[in-house]
Amino acid sequence: MPEPEREDHGAYDPVGPRPREAISPTGQGGAMDLALEEAESLDKGPGPGPAAGTGAQQKARSLWSDAWHQLRRNPVFLISSLVILFLVVISIWPQLIASGDPLQCDLSKSQDGSSPGHPFGYDTQGCDVYTRTVYGARASITVGICATLGAALLGSALGGLAGFFGSWGDALLSRVADIFFGIPVILGGLVFLSVVTSDTVWPVVGFIVLLGWPQVARIARGSVITAKQHDYVQAARALGAGNGRLLLRHVAPNAVAPVIVVATIALGTYIALEATLSFLGVGLRPPTVSWGIDISNAASQIRNAPHMLLYPAGALSLTVLAFIMLGDAVRDALDPKLR
């Protein structure tokens, strides 16, 4: 059978016509170039391949998983978490380590030192200092956690909405926050709590939330303004996503990290603020057991019975330090620039 006619009357190439890029500028063809490329690929080693690419995708971590990976290796986070866990447990079940009654006192043992079964001694009223120190964690932890949750939720909602929508609401929130920033905390507590007659922790919690939300709102506002300018938010908006979906699905998850850091550090500050207000006589009031109340009662007897002040003040300092250390560890884990 006769061969089909070819327009090219030169030598027949069984491979077929080669692409233009395979021909070198010198006109010798692409065999040498292909050989050089193959040698370079061998020198670089095998490529990632499908399996390697799949493994790399499996090893990729999100912001939260990467932060948790960093926190597990941070001794500061582990120590502070154990201390806080212990404080939370004894605040819920103080009878686990203290079998006495914090309100049961014996005046005959007033200001006595340590004795068997009473390692911290007695206060002025003859109450066991160890039992009162253990039970005092309940009020302080309750005030700190409730005030932090209230300030974080209120500040995040107002600051996030103001930063996302802007306009006159943003300007109004900024001016209102400036007004609250101008109120001295201690003076405001003396004025606000002096007219409250309740013996519960809720007036103190409400006052701390009232003065604490502007700080969280300012942080949330700035974080939301930064997050909504990212490309993925603009792409979702271009695809027709509404404001609610943008705020809840795209902006809020990527703007909540700074709020968590600020709230964690502020929790220790709020516990110290409660103790300060109780020390001044406008915070928690007897018969509520509080470290601030015990410190206030022991301040006048520091020379005669220093143990009355040492143990509640040490417990307060340890608690505040643990929460501040936890906040610093969380900040370092959530901020890639600090690693």
mmCIF file of C-alpha atoms in Angstrom:
data_model
loop_
_atom_site.group_PDB
_atom_site.id
_atom_site.type_symbol
_atom_site.label_atom_id
_atom_site.label_comp_id
_atom_site.label_asym_id
_atom_site.label_seq_id
_atom_site.Cartn_x
_atom_site.Cartn_y
_atom_site.Cartn_z
ATOM 1 C CA MET A 1 0.000 0.000 0.000
ATOM 2 C CA PRO A 2 1.594 3.325 -0.979
ATOM 3 C CA GLU A 3 2.630 5.742 1.760
ATOM 4 C CA PRO A 4 0.678 8.989 2.091
ATOM 5 C CA GLU A 5 2.287 11.980 0.563
ATOM 6 C CA ARG A 6 4.031 14.429 2.914
ATOM 7 C CA GLU A 7 4.557 18.088 2.332
ATOM 8 C CA ASP A 8 8.004 17.862 3.941
ATOM 9 C CA HIS A 9 10.299 15.983 1.534
ATOM 10 C CA GLY A 10 13.091 15.662 4.149
ATOM 11 C CA ALA A 11 13.818 12.736 6.456
ATOM 12 C CA TYR A 12 10.801 11.116 8.050
ATOM 13 C CA ASP A 13 10.483 11.712 11.828
ATOM 14 C CA PRO A 14 8.620 8.830 13.528
ATOM 15 C CA VAL A 15 7.997 10.920 16.655
ATOM 16 C CA GLY A 16 6.056 13.456 14.709
ATOM 17 C CA PRO A 17 6.443 17.187 14.546
ATOM 18 C CA ARG A 18 8.119 18.652 17.636
ATOM 19 C CA PRO A 19 6.982 21.839 19.347
ATOM 20 C CA ARG A 20 8.777 25.032 18.598
ATOM 21 C CA GLU A 21 10.150 25.241 22.173
ATOM 22 C CA ALA A 22 12.017 21.939 21.772
ATOM 23 C CA ILE A 23 14.280 23.429 19.108
ATOM 24 C CA SER A 24 17.294 25.220 20.477
ATOM 25 C CA PRO A 25 18.349 28.589 19.086
ATOM 26 C CA THR A 26 21.411 26.947 17.490
ATOM 27 C CA GLY A 27 19.196 24.678 15.403
ATOM 28 C CA GLN A 28 20.461 21.388 16.915
ATOM 29 C CA GLY A 29 17.089 20.270 18.284
ATOM 30 C CA GLY A 30 15.933 19.834 21.901
ATOM 31 C CA ALA A 31 17.647 16.579 22.873
ATOM 32 C CA MET A 32 20.506 18.314 24.689
ATOM 33 C CA ASP A 33 18.176 20.713 26.476
ATOM 34 C CA LEU A 34 15.962 17.871 27.641
ATOM 35 C CA ALA A 35 18.965 15.973 28.912
ATOM 36 C CA LEU A 36 20.168 18.984 30.894
ATOM 37 C CA GLU A 37 16.722 19.498 32.428
ATOM 38 C CA GLU A 38 16.574 15.825 33.401
ATOM 39 C CA ALA A 39 19.994 16.047 35.061
ATOM 40 C CA GLU A 40 18.958 19.120 37.034
ATOM 41 C CA SER A 41 15.798 17.375 38.230
ATOM 42 C CA LEU A 42 17.869 14.389 39.393
ATOM 43 C CA ASP A 43 20.234 16.681 41.300
ATOM 44 C CA LYS A 44 17.321 18.326 43.110
ATOM 45 C CA GLY A 45 15.918 14.989 44.221
ATOM 46 C CA PRO A 46 12.451 13.563 43.736
ATOM 47 C CA GLY A 47 9.537 15.948 43.756
ATOM 48 C CA PRO A 48 6.826 15.959 46.391
ATOM 49 C CA GLY A 49 4.485 13.698 44.441
ATOM 50 C CA PRO A 50 0.860 13.077 45.304
ATOM 51 C CA ALA A 51 1.589 11.357 48.604
ATOM 52 C CA ALA A 52 3.873 14.115 49.825
ATOM 53 C CA GLY A 53 1.371 16.770 48.826
ATOM 54 C CA THR A 54 -1.363 14.950 50.716
ATOM 55 C CA GLY A 55 0.831 14.715 53.813
ATOM 56 C CA ALA A 56 1.626 18.419 53.634
ATOM 57 C CA GLN A 57 -2.064 19.201 53.476
ATOM 58 C CA GLN A 58 -2.698 16.976 56.477
ATOM 59 C CA LYS A 59 0.053 18.719 58.453
ATOM 60 C CA ALA A 60 -1.327 22.182 57.708
ATOM 61 C CA ARG A 61 -2.951 23.658 60.800
ATOM 62 C CA SER A 62 -5.416 26.449 61.329
ATOM 63 C CA LEU A 63 -4.791 29.423 63.599
ATOM 64 C CA TRP A 64 -6.475 27.782 66.581
ATOM 65 C CA SER A 65 -4.862 24.367 66.154
ATOM 66 C CA ASP A 66 -1.482 25.986 65.679
ATOM 67 C CA ALA A 67 -2.038 28.114 68.800
ATOM 68 C CA TRP A 68 -2.996 25.031 70.795
ATOM 69 C CA HIS A 69 0.136 23.296 69.513
ATOM 70 C CA GLN A 70 2.222 26.208 70.793
ATOM 71 C CA LEU A 71 0.422 26.394 74.139
ATOM 72 C CA ARG A 72 0.967 22.725 74.918
ATOM 73 C CA ARG A 73 4.713 23.303 74.697
ATOM 74 C CA ASN A 74 4.704 26.477 76.796
ATOM 75 C CA PRO A 75 5.553 25.781 80.470
ATOM 76 C CA VAL A 76 4.083 29.136 81.511
ATOM 77 C CA PHE A 77 0.707 28.113 80.092
ATOM 78 C CA LEU A 78 0.829 24.691 81.729
ATOM 79 C CA ILE A 79 1.736 26.024 85.178
ATOM 80 C CA SER A 80 -0.796 28.846 85.109
ATOM 81 C CA SER A 81 -3.523 26.509 83.817
ATOM 82 C CA LEU A 82 -2.909 24.039 86.640
ATOM 83 C CA VAL A 83 -3.054 26.820 89.239
ATOM 84 C CA ILE A 84 -6.271 28.225 87.756
ATOM 85 C CA LEU A 85 -7.825 24.762 87.537
ATOM 86 C CA PHE A 86 -7.015 24.180 91.199
ATOM 87 C CA LEU A 87 -8.529 27.546 92.176
ATOM 88 C CA VAL A 88 -11.697 26.851 90.197
ATOM 89 C CA VAL A 89 -12.094 23.414 91.782
ATOM 90 C CA ILE A 90 -11.711 24.688 95.350
ATOM 91 C CA SER A 91 -14.036 27.596 94.624
ATOM 92 C CA ILE A 92 -16.742 25.122 93.616
ATOM 93 C CA TRP A 93 -15.966 22.471 96.246
ATOM 94 C CA PRO A 94 -13.982 24.148 99.038
ATOM 95 C CA GLN A 95 -14.842 21.292 101.404
ATOM 96 C CA LEU A 96 -12.391 19.104 99.497
ATOM 97 C CA ILE A 97 -9.443 20.702 101.300
ATOM 98 C CA ALA A 98 -11.156 22.630 104.120
ATOM 99 C CA SER A 99 -13.516 20.819 106.469
ATOM 100 C CA GLY A 100 -14.263 23.740 108.812
ATOM 101 C CA ASP A 101 -16.826 26.522 108.695
ATOM 102 C CA PRO A 102 -15.453 29.942 107.702
ATOM 103 C CA LEU A 103 -18.104 31.683 109.819
ATOM 104 C CA GLN A 104 -17.503 29.605 112.958
ATOM 105 C CA CYS A 105 -15.247 31.629 115.260
ATOM 106 C CA ASP A 106 -13.886 31.361 118.806
ATOM 107 C CA LEU A 107 -12.853 34.635 120.445
ATOM 108 C CA SER A 108 -10.666 32.793 122.935
ATOM 109 C CA LYS A 109 -8.303 31.959 120.042
ATOM 110 C CA SER A 110 -8.164 35.518 118.667
ATOM 111 C CA GLN A 111 -4.954 36.158 116.697
ATOM 112 C CA ASP A 112 -3.428 32.837 117.770
ATOM 113 C CA GLY A 113 -0.761 31.352 115.549
ATOM 114 C CA SER A 114 -0.761 28.055 113.738
ATOM 115 C CA SER A 115 -1.785 24.907 115.542
ATOM 116 C CA PRO A 116 -2.503 21.290 114.580
ATOM 117 C CA GLY A 117 -5.404 21.304 112.118
ATOM 118 C CA HIS A 118 -5.195 25.100 111.746
ATOM 119 C CA PRO A 119 -1.954 25.787 109.843
ATOM 120 C CA PHE A 120 -2.682 29.470 109.112
ATOM 121 C CA GLY A 121 -3.729 30.432 112.633
ATOM 122 C CA TYR A 122 -6.736 32.559 113.642
ATOM 123 C CA ASP A 123 -7.884 36.091 112.892
ATOM 124 C CA THR A 124 -9.136 38.788 115.258
ATOM 125 C CA GLN A 125 -12.561 37.173 115.627
ATOM 126 C CA GLY A 126 -11.042 33.747 116.254
ATOM 127 C CA CYS A 127 -11.948 32.396 112.803
ATOM 128 C CA ASP A 128 -9.704 29.881 111.068
ATOM 129 C CA VAL A 129 -7.593 31.792 108.522
ATOM 130 C CA TYR A 130 -6.968 28.687 106.432
ATOM 131 C CA THR A 131 -10.677 27.945 106.036
ATOM 132 C CA ARG A 132 -11.502 31.551 105.215
ATOM 133 C CA THR A 133 -8.668 31.702 102.661
ATOM 134 C CA VAL A 134 -9.974 28.593 100.907
ATOM 135 C CA TYR A 135 -13.588 29.760 100.914
ATOM 136 C CA GLY A 136 -12.539 33.255 99.823
ATOM 137 C CA ALA A 137 -11.578 31.893 96.399
ATOM 138 C CA ARG A 138 -15.258 31.339 95.579
ATOM 139 C CA ALA A 139 -16.248 35.014 95.672
ATOM 140 C CA SER A 140 -13.142 36.248 93.873
ATOM 141 C CA ILE A 141 -13.286 33.658 91.077
ATOM 142 C CA THR A 142 -17.041 34.209 90.636
ATOM 143 C CA VAL A 143 -16.632 37.968 90.336
ATOM 144 C CA GLY A 144 -13.690 37.645 87.959
ATOM 145 C CA ILE A 145 -15.301 35.129 85.584
ATOM 146 C CA CYS A 146 -18.758 36.743 85.518
ATOM 147 C CA ALA A 147 -17.365 40.259 85.066
ATOM 148 C CA THR A 148 -15.036 39.103 82.306
ATOM 149 C CA LEU A 149 -17.809 37.291 80.422
ATOM 150 C CA GLY A 150 -20.137 40.268 80.722
ATOM 151 C CA ALA A 151 -17.546 42.821 79.613
ATOM 152 C CA ALA A 152 -16.327 40.599 76.777
ATOM 153 C CA LEU A 153 -19.799 39.878 75.395
ATOM 154 C CA LEU A 154 -21.050 43.459 75.663
ATOM 155 C CA GLY A 155 -17.839 45.020 74.388
ATOM 156 C CA SER A 156 -17.455 42.542 71.528
ATOM 157 C CA ALA A 157 -21.045 43.045 70.351
ATOM 158 C CA LEU A 158 -20.940 46.843 70.434
ATOM 159 C CA GLY A 159 -17.398 47.185 69.131
ATOM 160 C CA GLY A 160 -17.859 44.583 66.415
ATOM 161 C CA LEU A 161 -21.051 46.153 65.084
ATOM 162 C CA ALA A 162 -19.562 49.644 65.187
ATOM 163 C CA GLY A 163 -16.419 48.539 63.361
ATOM 164 C CA PHE A 164 -18.305 46.561 60.739
ATOM 165 C CA PHE A 165 -20.991 49.097 59.831
ATOM 166 C CA GLY A 166 -19.097 52.306 60.682
ATOM 167 C CA SER A 167 -20.991 55.537 59.985
ATOM 168 C CA TRP A 168 -22.581 57.457 62.868
ATOM 169 C CA GLY A 169 -22.834 54.395 65.114
ATOM 170 C CA ASP A 170 -19.066 54.032 65.123
ATOM 171 C CA ALA A 171 -18.581 57.694 66.035
ATOM 172 C CA LEU A 172 -21.199 57.499 68.787
ATOM 173 C CA LEU A 173 -19.651 54.402 70.324
ATOM 174 C CA SER A 174 -16.198 55.998 70.296
ATOM 175 C CA ARG A 175 -17.448 59.082 72.139
ATOM 176 C CA VAL A 176 -19.355 57.026 74.728
ATOM 177 C CA ALA A 177 -16.295 54.848 75.308
ATOM 178 C CA ASP A 178 -14.185 57.958 75.828
ATOM 179 C CA ILE A 179 -16.604 59.099 78.539
ATOM 180 C CA PHE A 180 -16.252 55.799 80.407
ATOM 181 C CA PHE A 181 -12.483 55.867 79.993
ATOM 182 C CA GLY A 182 -12.469 59.223 81.773
ATOM 183 C CA ILE A 183 -14.127 57.810 84.933
ATOM 184 C CA PRO A 184 -11.573 56.824 87.628
ATOM 185 C CA VAL A 185 -12.175 53.203 88.560
ATOM 186 C CA ILE A 186 -11.728 53.508 92.310
ATOM 187 C CA LEU A 187 -13.657 56.774 92.570
ATOM 188 C CA GLY A 188 -16.445 55.366 90.411
ATOM 189 C CA GLY A 189 -16.618 52.275 92.609
ATOM 190 C CA LEU A 190 -16.826 54.349 95.773
ATOM 191 C CA VAL A 191 -19.682 56.416 94.341
ATOM 192 C CA PHE A 192 -21.592 53.615 92.613
ATOM 193 C CA LEU A 193 -21.291 50.855 95.208
ATOM 194 C CA SER A 194 -21.745 53.067 98.261
ATOM 195 C CA VAL A 195 -25.463 53.388 97.475
ATOM 196 C CA VAL A 196 -25.948 49.633 96.983
ATOM 197 C CA THR A 197 -27.092 47.646 99.996
ATOM 198 C CA SER A 198 -26.970 44.150 98.508
ATOM 199 C CA ASP A 199 -24.603 41.614 100.079
ATOM 200 C CA THR A 200 -24.257 39.529 96.902
ATOM 201 C CA VAL A 201 -21.528 39.667 94.280
ATOM 202 C CA TRP A 202 -23.763 40.996 91.493
ATOM 203 C CA PRO A 203 -23.459 44.742 92.203
ATOM 204 C CA VAL A 204 -19.681 44.419 92.029
ATOM 205 C CA VAL A 205 -19.955 42.379 88.827
ATOM 206 C CA GLY A 206 -22.268 44.967 87.279
ATOM 207 C CA PHE A 207 -19.950 47.833 88.170
ATOM 208 C CA ILE A 208 -16.901 46.076 86.680
ATOM 209 C CA VAL A 209 -18.827 45.287 83.483
ATOM 210 C CA LEU A 210 -19.956 48.900 83.276
ATOM 211 C CA LEU A 211 -16.395 50.198 83.331
ATOM 212 C CA GLY A 212 -14.760 47.233 81.573
ATOM 213 C CA TRP A 213 -16.676 46.949 78.309
ATOM 214 C CA PRO A 214 -15.154 50.074 76.599
ATOM 215 C CA GLN A 215 -11.685 48.505 76.563
ATOM 216 C CA VAL A 216 -12.980 45.313 74.952
ATOM 217 C CA ALA A 217 -15.132 47.320 72.534
ATOM 218 C CA ARG A 218 -12.149 49.313 71.330
ATOM 219 C CA ILE A 219 -10.103 46.153 70.752
ATOM 220 C CA ALA A 220 -13.007 44.411 68.969
ATOM 221 C CA ARG A 221 -13.685 47.449 66.796
ATOM 222 C CA GLY A 222 -10.111 47.682 65.559
ATOM 223 C CA SER A 223 -9.894 43.944 64.952
ATOM 224 C CA VAL A 224 -13.130 43.896 62.941
ATOM 225 C CA ILE A 225 -12.042 46.886 60.843
ATOM 226 C CA THR A 226 -8.833 45.041 59.980
ATOM 227 C CA ALA A 227 -10.582 41.729 59.248
ATOM 228 C CA LYS A 228 -13.290 43.133 56.974
ATOM 229 C CA GLN A 229 -10.656 44.567 54.616
ATOM 230 C CA HIS A 230 -9.201 41.158 53.770
ATOM 231 C CA ASP A 231 -9.618 39.702 50.311
ATOM 232 C CA TYR A 232 -11.742 36.734 51.386
ATOM 233 C CA VAL A 233 -14.330 39.085 52.901
ATOM 234 C CA GLN A 234 -14.438 41.168 49.731
ATOM 235 C CA ALA A 235 -14.767 38.006 47.655
ATOM 236 C CA ALA A 236 -17.665 36.765 49.792
ATOM 237 C CA ARG A 237 -19.367 40.129 49.470
ATOM 238 C CA ALA A 238 -18.916 40.030 45.693
ATOM 239 C CA LEU A 239 -20.534 36.591 45.620
ATOM 240 C CA GLY A 240 -23.642 38.014 47.261
ATOM 241 C CA ALA A 241 -23.134 37.244 50.969
ATOM 242 C CA GLY A 242 -25.196 39.445 53.254
ATOM 243 C CA ASN A 243 -23.928 41.496 56.184
ATOM 244 C CA GLY A 244 -25.040 38.902 58.732
ATOM 245 C CA ARG A 245 -23.203 36.081 57.007
ATOM 246 C CA LEU A 246 -20.105 38.184 56.482
ATOM 247 C CA LEU A 247 -19.992 39.222 60.110
ATOM 248 C CA LEU A 248 -20.697 35.818 61.660
ATOM 249 C CA ARG A 249 -18.926 33.493 59.209
ATOM 250 C CA HIS A 250 -15.958 35.484 57.951
ATOM 251 C CA VAL A 251 -15.184 38.525 60.103
ATOM 252 C CA ALA A 252 -15.958 37.453 63.668
ATOM 253 C CA PRO A 253 -13.943 34.164 63.690
ATOM 254 C CA ASN A 254 -10.887 36.040 62.436
ATOM 255 C CA ALA A 255 -11.290 39.018 64.782
ATOM 256 C CA VAL A 256 -11.990 37.266 68.080
ATOM 257 C CA ALA A 257 -8.377 36.370 68.964
ATOM 258 C CA PRO A 258 -7.376 39.820 70.350
ATOM 259 C CA VAL A 259 -10.582 39.927 72.405
ATOM 260 C CA ILE A 260 -9.755 36.564 73.992
ATOM 261 C CA VAL A 261 -6.267 37.764 74.910
ATOM 262 C CA VAL A 262 -7.510 41.013 76.456
ATOM 263 C CA ALA A 263 -10.296 39.236 78.361
ATOM 264 C CA THR A 264 -7.908 36.636 79.788
ATOM 265 C CA ILE A 265 -5.533 39.266 81.113
ATOM 266 C CA ALA A 266 -8.401 41.446 82.359
ATOM 267 C CA LEU A 267 -9.803 38.567 84.421
ATOM 268 C CA GLY A 268 -6.912 38.786 86.850
ATOM 269 C CA THR A 269 -7.261 42.573 86.942
ATOM 270 C CA TYR A 270 -10.954 42.295 87.798
ATOM 271 C CA ILE A 271 -10.192 39.943 90.703
ATOM 272 C CA ALA A 272 -7.705 42.472 92.062
ATOM 273 C CA LEU A 273 -10.277 45.252 91.579
ATOM 274 C CA GLU A 274 -12.880 43.316 93.563
ATOM 275 C CA ALA A 275 -10.409 42.834 96.401
ATOM 276 C CA THR A 276 -9.550 46.537 96.323
ATOM 277 C CA LEU A 277 -13.191 47.587 96.505
ATOM 278 C CA SER A 278 -13.843 45.097 99.306
ATOM 279 C CA PHE A 279 -10.808 46.417 101.160
ATOM 280 C CA LEU A 280 -12.270 49.924 100.940
ATOM 281 C CA GLY A 281 -15.580 48.681 102.307
ATOM 282 C CA VAL A 282 -17.744 49.226 99.207
ATOM 283 C CA GLY A 283 -17.291 45.878 97.486
ATOM 284 C CA LEU A 284 -18.367 42.592 99.017
ATOM 285 C CA ARG A 285 -19.660 42.804 102.554
ATOM 286 C CA PRO A 286 -19.872 40.324 105.453
ATOM 287 C CA PRO A 287 -21.031 37.614 105.859
ATOM 288 C CA THR A 288 -19.586 37.025 102.386
ATOM 289 C CA VAL A 289 -16.111 35.520 102.676
ATOM 290 C CA SER A 290 -13.655 37.432 100.489
ATOM 291 C CA TRP A 291 -9.912 37.911 100.364
ATOM 292 C CA GLY A 292 -10.416 41.667 100.210
ATOM 293 C CA ILE A 293 -12.492 41.661 103.400
ATOM 294 C CA ASP A 294 -9.905 39.542 105.237
ATOM 295 C CA ILE A 295 -7.081 41.794 104.075
ATOM 296 C CA SER A 296 -9.015 44.836 105.264
ATOM 297 C CA ASN A 297 -9.569 43.268 108.706
ATOM 298 C CA ALA A 298 -5.911 42.277 108.987
ATOM 299 C CA ALA A 299 -4.416 45.600 107.892
ATOM 300 C CA SER A 300 -4.668 47.161 111.335
ATOM 301 C CA GLN A 301 -3.142 44.086 113.022
ATOM 302 C CA ILE A 302 -0.195 43.549 110.695
ATOM 303 C CA ARG A 303 2.349 44.068 113.496
ATOM 304 C CA ASN A 304 0.637 41.855 116.075
ATOM 305 C CA ALA A 305 -0.595 39.069 113.785
ATOM 306 C CA PRO A 306 1.037 39.235 110.338
ATOM 307 C CA HIS A 307 -0.287 35.783 109.446
ATOM 308 C CA MET A 308 -3.783 37.279 109.148
ATOM 309 C CA LEU A 309 -2.616 39.354 106.185
ATOM 310 C CA LEU A 310 0.009 37.056 104.699
ATOM 311 C CA TYR A 311 -2.170 34.147 103.581
ATOM 312 C CA PRO A 312 -5.186 35.902 101.984
ATOM 313 C CA ALA A 313 -2.884 38.446 100.321
ATOM 314 C CA GLY A 314 -0.658 35.626 99.042
ATOM 315 C CA ALA A 315 -3.667 33.746 97.641
ATOM 316 C CA LEU A 316 -4.883 36.906 95.912
ATOM 317 C CA SER A 317 -1.467 37.640 94.416
ATOM 318 C CA LEU A 318 -1.073 34.046 93.204
ATOM 319 C CA THR A 319 -4.496 34.104 91.528
ATOM 320 C CA VAL A 320 -3.918 37.417 89.759
ATOM 321 C CA LEU A 321 -0.441 36.318 88.637
ATOM 322 C CA ALA A 322 -1.786 33.026 87.260
ATOM 323 C CA PHE A 323 -4.392 34.744 85.092
ATOM 324 C CA ILE A 324 -1.914 37.341 83.833
ATOM 325 C CA MET A 325 0.579 34.607 82.921
ATOM 326 C CA LEU A 326 -2.194 32.698 81.150
ATOM 327 C CA GLY A 327 -3.120 35.802 79.163
ATOM 328 C CA ASP A 328 0.495 36.385 78.149
ATOM 329 C CA ALA A 329 0.845 32.781 76.979
ATOM 330 C CA VAL A 330 -2.376 32.984 74.960
ATOM 331 C CA ARG A 331 -1.250 36.268 73.411
ATOM 332 C CA ASP A 332 2.076 34.777 72.346
ATOM 333 C CA ALA A 333 0.319 31.754 70.803
ATOM 334 C CA LEU A 334 -2.318 33.715 68.883
ATOM 335 C CA ASP A 335 0.048 36.383 67.536
ATOM 336 C CA PRO A 336 2.446 34.887 64.936
ATOM 337 C CA LYS A 337 4.654 37.984 65.109
ATOM 338 C CA LEU A 338 5.659 37.163 68.689
ATOM 339 C CA ARG A 339 6.869 33.614 67.928
#
